[in-house]
GROMACS .gro file of C-alpha atoms in nm:
model
   86
    1MET     CA    1  -3.818   0.475   2.193
    2LEU     CA    2  -3.738   0.851   2.196
    3VAL     CA    3  -3.423   0.970   1.994
    4TYR     CA    4  -3.295   1.319   2.036
    5TYR     CA    5  -2.998   1.527   2.000
    6PHE     CA    6  -2.854   1.873   2.146
    7LEU     CA    7  -2.869   2.174   1.958
    8PRO     CA    8  -2.578   2.370   2.135
    9TYR     CA    9  -2.622   2.697   1.971
   10THR     CA   10  -2.964   2.861   1.923
   11ALA     CA   11  -3.120   3.203   1.845
   12GLN     CA   12  -3.209   3.209   2.224
   13ASN     CA   13  -2.845   3.186   2.324
   14ARG     CA   14  -2.910   2.851   2.517
   15PRO     CA   15  -2.900   2.501   2.407
   16ALA     CA   16  -3.199   2.312   2.290
   17ILE     CA   17  -3.300   1.954   2.235
   18TYR     CA   18  -3.424   1.833   1.886
   19MET     CA   19  -3.658   1.519   1.930
   20LYS     CA   20  -3.604   1.334   1.626
   21GLU     CA   21  -3.822   1.032   1.701
   22LEU     CA   22  -4.088   0.924   1.942
   23TYR     CA   23  -4.240   0.586   1.884
   24VAL     CA   24  -4.434   0.347   2.119
   25ASN     CA   25  -4.544   0.013   1.984
   26ASP     CA   26  -4.925  -0.003   1.922
   27LYS     CA   27  -4.978  -0.280   2.192
   28TYR     CA   28  -4.810  -0.063   2.438
   29ARG     CA   29  -5.008   0.272   2.381
   30GLY     CA   30  -5.231   0.397   2.625
   31GLN     CA   31  -4.985   0.308   2.923
   32LYS     CA   32  -4.847   0.650   2.951
   33ILE     CA   33  -4.511   0.514   2.828
   34GLY     CA   34  -4.509   0.798   2.571
   35GLU     CA   35  -4.578   1.053   2.853
   36GLN     CA   36  -4.289   0.913   3.046
   37LEU     CA   37  -4.046   0.929   2.758
   38MET     CA   38  -4.157   1.289   2.716
   39ASN     CA   39  -4.101   1.365   3.091
   40ALA     CA   40  -3.756   1.208   3.072
   41VAL     CA   41  -3.646   1.426   2.776
   42LYS     CA   42  -3.789   1.739   2.940
   43GLU     CA   43  -3.590   1.643   3.259
   44GLU     CA   44  -3.275   1.604   3.022
   45ALA     CA   45  -3.337   1.952   2.902
   46ARG     CA   46  -3.366   2.114   3.243
   47ILE     CA   47  -3.049   1.949   3.362
   48ASN     CA   48  -2.869   2.082   3.054
   49ASN     CA   49  -3.007   2.428   3.084
   50CYS     CA   50  -3.184   2.416   2.743
   51GLY     CA   51  -3.450   2.661   2.689
   52VAL     CA   52  -3.674   2.455   2.457
   53ILE     CA   53  -3.734   2.106   2.312
   54LYS     CA   54  -3.818   2.123   1.947
   55TRP     CA   55  -3.984   1.861   1.708
   56THR     CA   56  -4.188   1.831   1.392
   57VAL     CA   57  -4.519   1.655   1.332
   58ALA     CA   58  -4.672   1.544   1.027
   59PRO     CA   59  -4.982   1.733   0.934
   60TRP     CA   60  -5.179   1.412   0.902
   61ASN     CA   61  -5.083   1.287   1.251
   62GLU     CA   62  -5.386   1.396   1.442
   63GLY     CA   63  -5.324   1.163   1.736
   64GLY     CA   64  -4.963   1.265   1.783
   65LYS     CA   65  -5.075   1.639   1.774
   66LYS     CA   66  -5.345   1.573   2.030
   67PHE     CA   67  -5.100   1.388   2.235
   68TYR     CA   68  -4.844   1.662   2.246
   69GLU     CA   69  -5.102   1.919   2.315
   70ARG     CA   70  -5.244   1.738   2.610
   71LEU     CA   71  -4.895   1.745   2.751
   72GLY     CA   72  -4.916   2.130   2.707
   73ALA     CA   73  -4.674   2.169   2.376
   74LYS     CA   74  -4.776   2.436   2.140
   75GLU     CA   75  -4.739   2.448   1.772
   76ASN     CA   76  -4.461   2.670   1.654
   77SER     CA   77  -4.569   2.877   1.358
   78GLU     CA   78  -4.280   3.101   1.360
   79TRP     CA   79  -4.050   2.892   1.174
   80ILE     CA   80  -4.085   2.729   0.805
   81ASN     CA   81  -3.929   2.401   0.740
   82TYR     CA   82  -3.684   2.361   0.436
   83GLU     CA   83  -3.535   2.063   0.293
   84TRP     CA   84  -3.254   2.026   0.024
   85SER     CA   85  -3.251   1.726  -0.203
   86VAL     CA   86  -2.908   1.588  -0.312
   0.00000   0.00000   0.00000
């Protein structure tokens, strides 16, 4: 499962995609399903002239970080995450 949405206006003056969730059930991992989902969202970004795909990864998620880096993704340390409790 990969959940995403479009960010129509960004600092780069091009739309972006924000990937909210990527999940592959444990019994299906290692079958390149996650990679196929990532490639599908990358193609969606190309079709819609997006400049970037953004997402966050928990610091403890070493497997996730390795997976994304294997695909060529880079950590972006230029932005700081904020949240506002209500």
